[in-house]
Amino acid sequence: MEADLKESDSNLLNLTKQLDNANATQKVAAEALEAANKEKRRLLEEAKSRDEEISGLRKDLANAEDDKKEAEAGKKEVEARLANAEADFVANFHNTEAYTNFADYFARVGQQEVLTALTNDHPEFDVKALEARFPPPDVEGEDDS
């Protein structure tokens, strides 16, 4: 009986050690599960944050595309208005001060050519009175020095 009692004590001691090991393993597993759940929550929050960021970026992209379309439409409108303004300027150039200035300038150039030809072809003519009556054209940017 004593041998049975020692064997039972030994079995009890082994079972107690196995129970302690099982408890330690369960504790480690519970800690690992808790850490995994904490990491899972962190990753879910990060995924949610990135999903919100992606959603915001998609909205920004849609707005940018709308802005691009609006800018292109504005550009076309400006180009059309510019073309109309250019056509209007060309059609009405004869009514502008620039046209009058060009006309005066080229008339004076023609007059000077005639006076020069007259002086060259007929040196005996005195063209001073004509030169006073038809002054040479004014040339911008020309220095008389």
Coordinates of N, CA, C and O in Angstrom, one line a residue:
M1 N 0.8 -1.2 0.0 CA 0.0 0.0 0.0 C 0.8 1.3 0.0 O 0.4 2.3 -0.6
E2 N 1.9 1.1 0.7 CA 2.8 2.3 0.7 C 3.3 2.6 -0.7 O 3.5 3.7 -1.1
A3 N 3.6 1.5 -1.4 CA 4.1 1.7 -2.7 C 3.0 2.4 -3.6 O 3.3 3.3 -4.4
D4 N 1.8 2.0 -3.4 CA 0.6 2.6 -4.1 C 0.5 4.0 -3.8 O 0.2 4.9 -4.6
L5 N 0.7 4.3 -2.5 CA 0.5 5.7 -2.0 C 1.7 6.5 -2.6 O 1.4 7.7 -3.1
K6 N 2.9 6.0 -2.7 CA 4.0 6.8 -3.3 C 3.7 7.0 -4.8 O 4.0 8.0 -5.3
E7 N 3.2 5.9 -5.4 CA 2.9 6.0 -6.8 C 1.8 7.0 -7.0 O 1.8 7.9 -8.0
S8 N 0.8 7.1 -6.2 CA -0.3 8.0 -6.3 C 0.2 9.4 -6.1 O -0.2 10.4 -6.8
D9 N 1.1 9.6 -5.1 CA 1.7 10.9 -4.8 C 2.5 11.4 -6.0 O 2.5 12.5 -6.4
S10 N 3.2 10.4 -6.6 CA 4.0 10.8 -7.8 C 3.1 11.2 -8.9 O 3.4 12.1 -9.7
N11 N 2.1 10.4 -9.1 CA 1.1 10.7 -10.2 C 0.4 12.0 -9.9 O 0.2 12.8 -10.9
L12 N 0.1 12.3 -8.7 CA -0.5 13.6 -8.3 C 0.5 14.7 -8.6 O 0.1 15.8 -9.1
L13 N 1.8 14.5 -8.2 CA 2.8 15.5 -8.5 C 2.9 15.8 -10.0 O 3.0 16.9 -10.4
N14 N 2.9 14.7 -10.8 CA 3.0 14.8 -12.2 C 1.8 15.6 -12.8 O 1.9 16.4 -13.7
L15 N 0.6 15.2 -12.3 CA -0.6 15.9 -12.7 C -0.6 17.3 -12.4 O -1.0 18.2 -13.1
T16 N -0.1 17.6 -11.2 CA 0.0 19.0 -10.7 C 0.9 19.8 -11.6 O 0.6 21.0 -12.0
K17 N 2.1 19.2 -12.0 CA 3.0 19.9 -12.9 C 2.4 20.1 -14.2 O 2.6 21.1 -14.9
Q18 N 1.7 19.0 -14.7 CA 1.0 19.2 -16.0 C 0.0 20.3 -16.0 O -0.2 21.0 -16.9
L19 N -0.8 20.3 -14.9 CA -1.8 21.4 -14.7 C -1.1 22.8 -14.7 O -1.6 23.7 -15.3
D20 N 0.0 22.9 -14.0 CA 0.7 24.2 -13.9 C 1.2 24.5 -15.3 O 1.1 25.7 -15.7
N21 N 1.8 23.5 -16.0 CA 2.2 23.8 -17.4 C 1.1 24.2 -18.3 O 1.2 25.1 -19.1
A22 N -0.1 23.5 -18.1 CA -1.2 23.9 -18.9 C -1.7 25.3 -18.6 O -2.1 26.0 -19.5
N23 N -1.7 25.6 -17.3 CA -2.1 27.0 -16.9 C -1.1 28.0 -17.5 O -1.6 29.1 -17.9
A24 N 0.2 27.7 -17.4 CA 1.1 28.7 -18.0 C 1.0 28.8 -19.5 O 1.0 29.9 -20.0
T25 N 0.7 27.7 -20.2 CA 0.5 27.7 -21.6 C -0.8 28.5 -21.9 O -0.8 29.3 -22.9
Q26 N -1.8 28.3 -21.1 CA -3.1 29.0 -21.3 C -2.9 30.5 -21.1 O -3.4 31.3 -21.9
K27 N -2.1 30.8 -20.1 CA -1.8 32.2 -19.8 C -1.0 32.9 -21.0 O -1.4 34.0 -21.4
V28 N 0.0 32.2 -21.5 CA 0.8 32.7 -22.6 C -0.2 32.8 -23.9 O -0.1 33.8 -24.6
A29 N -1.0 31.8 -24.1 CA -1.9 31.9 -25.2 C -2.9 33.0 -25.0 O -3.2 33.7 -26.0
A30 N -3.4 33.2 -23.8 CA -4.3 34.4 -23.6 C -3.6 35.7 -23.8 O -4.2 36.6 -24.5
E31 N -2.4 35.8 -23.4 CA -1.6 37.1 -23.6 C -1.4 37.3 -25.1 O -1.5 38.4 -25.6
A32 N -1.1 36.2 -25.8 CA -0.8 36.3 -27.3 C -2.1 36.6 -28.0 O -2.1 37.5 -28.9
L33 N -3.3 36.1 -27.5 CA -4.6 36.4 -28.1 C -4.9 37.8 -27.9 O -5.4 38.6 -28.8
E34 N -4.6 38.3 -26.7 CA -4.9 39.7 -26.3 C -4.0 40.6 -27.2 O -4.5 41.6 -27.7
A35 N -2.8 40.3 -27.3 CA -1.9 41.1 -28.2 C -2.3 41.1 -29.6 O -2.3 42.1 -30.3
A36 N -2.7 39.9 -30.1 CA -3.2 39.8 -31.5 C -4.5 40.6 -31.7 O -4.7 41.3 -32.7
N37 N -5.4 40.6 -30.7 CA -6.6 41.4 -30.8 C -6.3 42.9 -30.8 O -6.9 43.6 -31.5
K38 N -5.4 43.3 -30.0 CA -5.0 44.7 -29.9 C -4.4 45.1 -31.3 O -4.7 46.2 -31.8
E39 N -3.5 44.2 -31.8 CA -2.9 44.5 -33.2 C -4.0 44.6 -34.2 O -4.0 45.4 -35.1
K40 N -5.0 43.7 -34.1 CA -6.1 43.6 -35.1 C -6.9 44.9 -35.0 O -7.2 45.5 -36.0
R41 N -7.2 45.4 -33.8 CA -7.9 46.7 -33.6 C -7.1 47.8 -34.2 O -7.7 48.7 -34.9
R42 N -5.8 47.8 -34.0 CA -4.9 48.9 -34.5 C -5.0 48.8 -36.1 O -5.1 49.9 -36.7
L43 N -4.8 47.7 -36.6 CA -4.8 47.5 -38.1 C -6.2 47.9 -38.7 O -6.3 48.5 -39.7
L44 N -7.3 47.5 -38.0 CA -8.6 47.9 -38.5 C -8.8 49.5 -38.4 O -9.3 50.0 -39.4
E45 N -8.3 50.1 -37.4 CA -8.4 51.6 -37.3 C -7.5 52.2 -38.4 O -7.9 53.2 -39.0
E46 N -6.3 51.6 -38.6 CA -5.5 52.1 -39.7 C -6.1 51.9 -41.1 O -6.1 52.8 -41.9
A47 N -6.8 50.8 -41.3 CA -7.5 50.5 -42.5 C -8.6 51.5 -42.7 O -8.8 52.0 -43.8
K48 N -9.3 51.8 -41.6 CA -10.5 52.7 -41.7 C -9.9 54.1 -42.0 O -10.5 54.8 -42.9
S49 N -8.8 54.5 -41.4 CA -8.2 55.8 -41.6 C -7.8 55.9 -43.1 O -8.0 56.9 -43.8
R50 N -7.1 54.9 -43.6 CA -6.7 54.9 -45.0 C -7.9 54.9 -46.0 O -7.8 55.5 -47.0
D51 N -8.9 54.2 -45.6 CA -10.1 54.2 -46.4 C -10.7 55.6 -46.5 O -11.1 56.0 -47.6
E52 N -10.7 56.3 -45.4 CA -11.2 57.7 -45.3 C -10.3 58.6 -46.2 O -10.8 59.4 -46.9
E53 N -9.0 58.3 -46.0 CA -8.1 59.1 -46.8 C -8.2 58.9 -48.3 O -8.3 59.8 -49.1
I54 N -8.4 57.6 -48.7 CA -8.6 57.3 -50.1 C -9.9 57.9 -50.6 O -10.0 58.5 -51.7
S55 N -11.0 57.9 -49.8 CA -12.2 58.5 -50.1 C -12.1 60.0 -50.4 O -12.6 60.6 -51.3
G56 N -11.3 60.6 -49.5 CA -11.1 62.1 -49.6 C -10.3 62.4 -50.9 O -10.5 63.3 -51.6
L57 N -9.3 61.5 -51.1 CA -8.5 61.7 -52.3 C -9.3 61.5 -53.6 O -9.1 62.2 -54.6
R58 N -10.2 60.6 -53.6 CA -11.1 60.4 -54.7 C -12.0 61.6 -55.0 O -12.2 62.0 -56.1
K59 N -12.5 62.2 -53.9 CA -13.3 63.4 -54.0 C -12.4 64.5 -54.5 O -12.9 65.3 -55.4
D60 N -11.2 64.7 -54.0 CA -10.3 65.7 -54.5 C -10.0 65.5 -56.0 O -10.0 66.5 -56.8
L61 N -9.8 64.3 -56.4 CA -9.6 64.0 -57.8 C -10.8 64.3 -58.7 O -10.6 65.0 -59.7
A62 N -12.0 64.0 -58.2 CA -13.2 64.4 -58.9 C -13.3 65.9 -59.0 O -13.7 66.4 -60.1
N63 N -13.0 66.6 -57.9 CA -13.1 68.0 -58.0 C -12.1 68.6 -58.9 O -12.3 69.6 -59.6
A64 N -10.9 68.0 -58.9 CA -9.8 68.5 -59.8 C -10.2 68.3 -61.2 O -9.9 69.1 -62.1
E65 N -10.8 67.1 -61.5 CA -11.3 66.9 -62.9 C -12.3 67.9 -63.3 O -12.3 68.4 -64.4
D66 N -13.2 68.2 -62.4 CA -14.3 69.2 -62.7 C -13.6 70.5 -62.9 O -14.0 71.3 -63.8
D67 N -12.7 70.9 -62.1 CA -12.0 72.2 -62.2 C -11.2 72.2 -63.5 O -11.2 73.3 -64.2
K68 N -10.6 71.1 -63.9 CA -9.9 71.0 -65.2 C -10.9 71.3 -66.4 O -10.6 72.0 -67.3
K69 N -12.0 70.6 -66.3 CA -13.0 70.8 -67.4 C -13.5 72.2 -67.4 O -13.7 72.8 -68.5
E70 N -13.7 72.8 -66.2 CA -14.1 74.2 -66.2 C -13.1 75.1 -66.7 O -13.4 76.1 -67.5
A71 N -11.8 74.9 -66.4 CA -10.7 75.7 -66.9 C -10.6 75.5 -68.4 O -10.3 76.5 -69.1
E72 N -10.8 74.3 -68.9 CA -10.7 74.1 -70.4 C -11.8 74.9 -71.1 O -11.6 75.5 -72.1
A73 N -13.0 74.8 -70.5 CA -14.2 75.6 -71.1 C -13.9 77.1 -71.0 O -14.1 77.8 -72.0
G74 N -13.3 77.6 -69.9 CA -12.9 79.0 -69.8 C -11.9 79.3 -70.8 O -11.9 80.4 -71.4
K75 N -10.9 78.4 -71.0 CA -9.8 78.7 -72.0 C -10.4 78.8 -73.4 O -10.1 79.7 -74.2
K76 N -11.4 77.9 -73.7 CA -12.0 78.0 -75.0 C -12.8 79.2 -75.2 O -12.8 79.9 -76.3
E77 N -13.5 79.7 -74.2 CA -14.2 80.9 -74.2 C -13.3 82.1 -74.4 O -13.6 83.0 -75.3
V78 N -12.2 82.1 -73.7 CA -11.2 83.2 -73.9 C -10.6 83.2 -75.3 O -10.5 84.3 -75.9
E79 N -10.3 82.0 -75.8 CA -9.7 81.9 -77.1 C -10.8 82.4 -78.2 O -10.4 83.1 -79.1
A80 N -12.0 82.1 -78.0 CA -13.1 82.5 -78.9 C -13.2 84.0 -78.8 O -13.3 84.7 -79.9
R81 N -13.2 84.6 -77.6 CA -13.3 86.0 -77.5 C -12.1 86.7 -78.1 O -12.2 87.8 -78.7
L82 N -10.9 86.1 -77.9 CA -9.7 86.7 -78.5 C -9.8 86.7 -80.0 O -9.5 87.7 -80.7
A83 N -10.3 85.5 -80.5 CA -10.4 85.5 -82.0 C -11.4 86.5 -82.5 O -11.2 87.2 -83.5
N84 N -12.5 86.7 -81.8 CA -13.5 87.7 -82.2 C -12.9 89.1 -82.1 O -13.1 89.9 -82.9
A85 N -12.1 89.3 -81.0 CA -11.5 90.6 -80.8 C -10.5 90.9 -81.9 O -10.4 92.0 -82.5
E86 N -9.7 89.9 -82.3 CA -8.8 90.0 -83.4 C -9.5 90.3 -84.7 O -9.1 91.2 -85.5
A87 N -10.5 89.5 -85.0 CA -11.3 89.7 -86.2 C -11.9 91.1 -86.2 O -11.9 91.8 -87.3
D88 N -12.4 91.6 -85.1 CA -13.0 92.9 -85.0 C -12.0 94.0 -85.2 O -12.2 95.0 -85.9
F89 N -10.8 93.8 -84.6 CA -9.7 94.7 -84.8 C -9.3 94.8 -86.2 O -9.1 95.9 -86.8
V90 N -9.1 93.7 -86.9 CA -8.7 93.7 -88.3 C -9.8 94.3 -89.1 O -9.5 95.1 -90.0
A91 N -11.1 94.0 -88.9 CA -12.2 94.5 -89.7 C -12.3 96.0 -89.5 O -12.7 96.7 -90.4
N92 N -12.0 96.5 -88.3 CA -12.1 98.0 -88.0 C -10.8 98.7 -87.9 O -10.8 99.8 -87.4
F93 N -9.7 98.1 -88.4 CA -8.4 98.7 -88.2 C -8.4 100.1 -88.9 O -7.7 101.0 -88.4
H94 N -9.1 100.2 -90.0 CA -9.0 101.5 -90.7 C -9.7 102.7 -89.9 O -9.5 103.8 -90.2
N95 N -10.4 102.3 -88.8 CA -11.0 103.3 -87.9 C -10.1 103.7 -86.7 O -10.5 104.5 -85.9
T96 N -8.9 103.1 -86.6 CA -8.1 103.3 -85.4 C -7.1 104.3 -85.6 O -6.7 104.7 -86.8
E97 N -6.5 104.8 -84.5 CA -5.5 105.8 -84.6 C -4.2 105.3 -85.2 O -3.5 105.9 -85.9
A98 N -4.0 104.0 -84.9 CA -2.8 103.3 -85.5 C -2.8 103.4 -87.0 O -1.8 103.6 -87.7
Y99 N -4.0 103.1 -87.6 CA -4.2 103.2 -89.0 C -3.9 104.6 -89.5 O -3.2 104.7 -90.5
T100 N -4.5 105.6 -88.8 CA -4.2 106.9 -89.3 C -2.7 107.3 -89.2 O -2.2 107.9 -90.1
N101 N -2.1 106.8 -88.1 CA -0.6 107.1 -88.0 C 0.1 106.4 -89.1 O 1.1 107.0 -89.7
F102 N -0.2 105.1 -89.4 CA 0.4 104.4 -90.5 C 0.2 105.1 -91.8 O 1.1 105.3 -92.6
A103 N -1.1 105.5 -92.1 CA -1.4 106.2 -93.3 C -0.6 107.5 -93.5 O 0.0 107.8 -94.5
D104 N -0.5 108.3 -92.4 CA 0.3 109.5 -92.4 C 1.7 109.2 -92.7 O 2.4 109.9 -93.5
Y105 N 2.2 108.2 -92.0 CA 3.7 107.9 -92.1 C 4.0 107.5 -93.5 O 4.9 108.0 -94.1
F106 N 3.2 106.6 -94.1 CA 3.5 106.1 -95.4 C 3.2 107.2 -96.5 O 3.9 107.2 -97.5
A107 N 2.3 108.0 -96.2 CA 2.1 109.2 -97.2 C 3.3 110.0 -97.2 O 3.8 110.5 -98.3
R108 N 3.9 110.3 -96.0 CA 5.1 111.1 -95.9 C 6.3 110.4 -96.5 O 7.1 111.1 -97.2
V109 N 6.3 109.1 -96.4 CA 7.4 108.4 -97.0 C 7.3 108.5 -98.5 O 8.3 108.8 -99.2
G110 N 6.1 108.3 -99.0 CA 5.9 108.5 -100.5 C 6.2 109.9 -100.9 O 6.9 110.1 -102.0
Q111 N 5.9 110.9 -100.2 CA 6.2 112.3 -100.5 C 7.7 112.5 -100.5 O 8.2 113.2 -101.5
Q112 N 8.4 112.0 -99.6 CA 9.8 112.1 -99.5 C 10.5 111.4 -100.7 O 11.5 111.9 -101.3
E113 N 9.9 110.3 -101.1 CA 10.5 109.6 -102.3 C 10.3 110.4 -103.5 O 11.2 110.5 -104.4
V114 N 9.2 111.1 -103.6 CA 8.9 111.9 -104.8 C 9.9 113.1 -104.8 O 10.5 113.5 -105.8
L115 N 10.0 113.8 -103.6 CA 10.9 114.9 -103.5 C 12.4 114.5 -103.8 O 13.1 115.3 -104.5
T116 N 12.8 113.4 -103.3 CA 14.1 112.9 -103.6 C 14.3 112.6 -105.1 O 15.4 113.0 -105.6
A117 N 13.3 112.0 -105.7 CA 13.4 111.7 -107.1 C 13.5 113.0 -107.9 O 14.2 113.2 -108.9
L118 N 12.6 114.0 -107.5 CA 12.6 115.3 -108.2 C 13.9 116.0 -108.0 O 14.4 116.6 -109.0
T119 N 14.5 115.9 -106.8 CA 15.8 116.6 -106.6 C 16.9 115.9 -107.5 O 17.8 116.5 -108.1
N120 N 16.9 114.6 -107.5 CA 17.9 113.8 -108.3 C 17.7 114.0 -109.8 O 18.7 114.2 -110.5
D121 N 16.4 114.0 -110.2 CA 16.2 114.1 -111.7 C 16.3 115.5 -112.2 O 16.6 115.7 -113.3
H122 N 15.9 116.5 -111.4 CA 15.9 117.9 -111.8 C 16.6 118.7 -110.7 O 16.0 119.4 -109.9
P123 N 17.9 118.7 -110.7 CA 18.7 119.5 -109.6 C 18.4 121.0 -109.7 O 18.6 121.7 -108.8
E124 N 18.0 121.5 -110.9 CA 17.8 122.9 -111.0 C 16.5 123.4 -110.3 O 16.4 124.6 -110.0
F125 N 15.6 122.5 -109.9 CA 14.4 122.9 -109.2 C 14.7 123.1 -107.7 O 15.5 122.4 -107.1
D126 N 14.1 124.2 -107.2 CA 14.3 124.5 -105.8 C 13.1 123.8 -105.1 O 11.9 124.2 -105.2
V127 N 13.3 122.7 -104.3 CA 12.3 122.0 -103.6 C 12.1 122.3 -102.2 O 11.4 121.7 -101.5
K128 N 12.8 123.4 -101.7 CA 12.7 123.8 -100.3 C 11.3 124.1 -99.9 O 10.9 123.7 -98.8
A129 N 10.5 124.8 -100.7 CA 9.2 125.1 -100.4 C 8.3 123.9 -100.3 O 7.5 123.7 -99.4
L130 N 8.6 122.9 -101.2 CA 7.8 121.6 -101.1 C 8.2 120.8 -99.9 O 7.4 120.2 -99.2
E131 N 9.5 120.8 -99.5 CA 10.0 120.1 -98.3 C 9.4 120.7 -97.1 O 9.1 119.9 -96.2
A132 N 9.2 122.0 -97.0 CA 8.6 122.6 -95.9 C 7.1 122.2 -95.8 O 6.5 122.1 -94.8
R133 N 6.5 122.1 -97.0 CA 5.0 121.8 -97.1 C 4.8 120.3 -96.8 O 3.8 120.0 -96.2
F134 N 5.8 119.5 -97.1 CA 5.7 118.0 -96.9 C 6.9 117.5 -96.1 O 7.8 117.0 -96.6
P135 N 6.8 117.7 -94.7 CA 7.9 117.3 -93.9 C 8.1 115.8 -93.9 O 7.2 115.0 -94.2
P136 N 9.3 115.4 -93.6 CA 9.6 113.9 -93.6 C 8.9 113.2 -92.5 O 8.5 113.9 -91.5
P137 N 8.7 111.9 -92.6 CA 7.9 111.2 -91.5 C 8.7 111.1 -90.2 O 9.9 111.1 -90.3
D138 N 8.0 111.1 -89.1 CA 8.6 110.9 -87.8 C 8.9 109.5 -87.6 O 8.0 108.6 -87.8
V139 N 10.1 109.1 -87.2 CA 10.4 107.7 -87.0 C 10.7 107.6 -85.5 O 11.6 108.2 -85.0
E140 N 9.9 106.7 -84.8 CA 10.1 106.5 -83.4 C 11.4 105.8 -83.2 O 11.8 104.9 -83.9
G141 N 12.1 106.1 -82.1 CA 13.3 105.4 -81.7 C 14.5 105.9 -82.5 O 15.6 105.4 -82.2
E142 N 14.4 106.8 -83.4 CA 15.5 107.2 -84.2 C 16.1 108.4 -83.5 O 15.4 109.4 -83.1
D143 N 17.4 108.4 -83.3 CA 18.1 109.5 -82.7 C 18.7 110.4 -83.7 O 19.3 110.0 -84.7
D144 N 18.5 111.7 -83.6 CA 19.0 112.7 -84.5 C 20.4 113.2 -84.2 O 20.9 114.1 -84.8
S145 N 21.1 112.6 -83.2 CA 22.4 113.0 -82.9 C 23.5 112.4 -83.7 O 23.3 111.4 -84.4

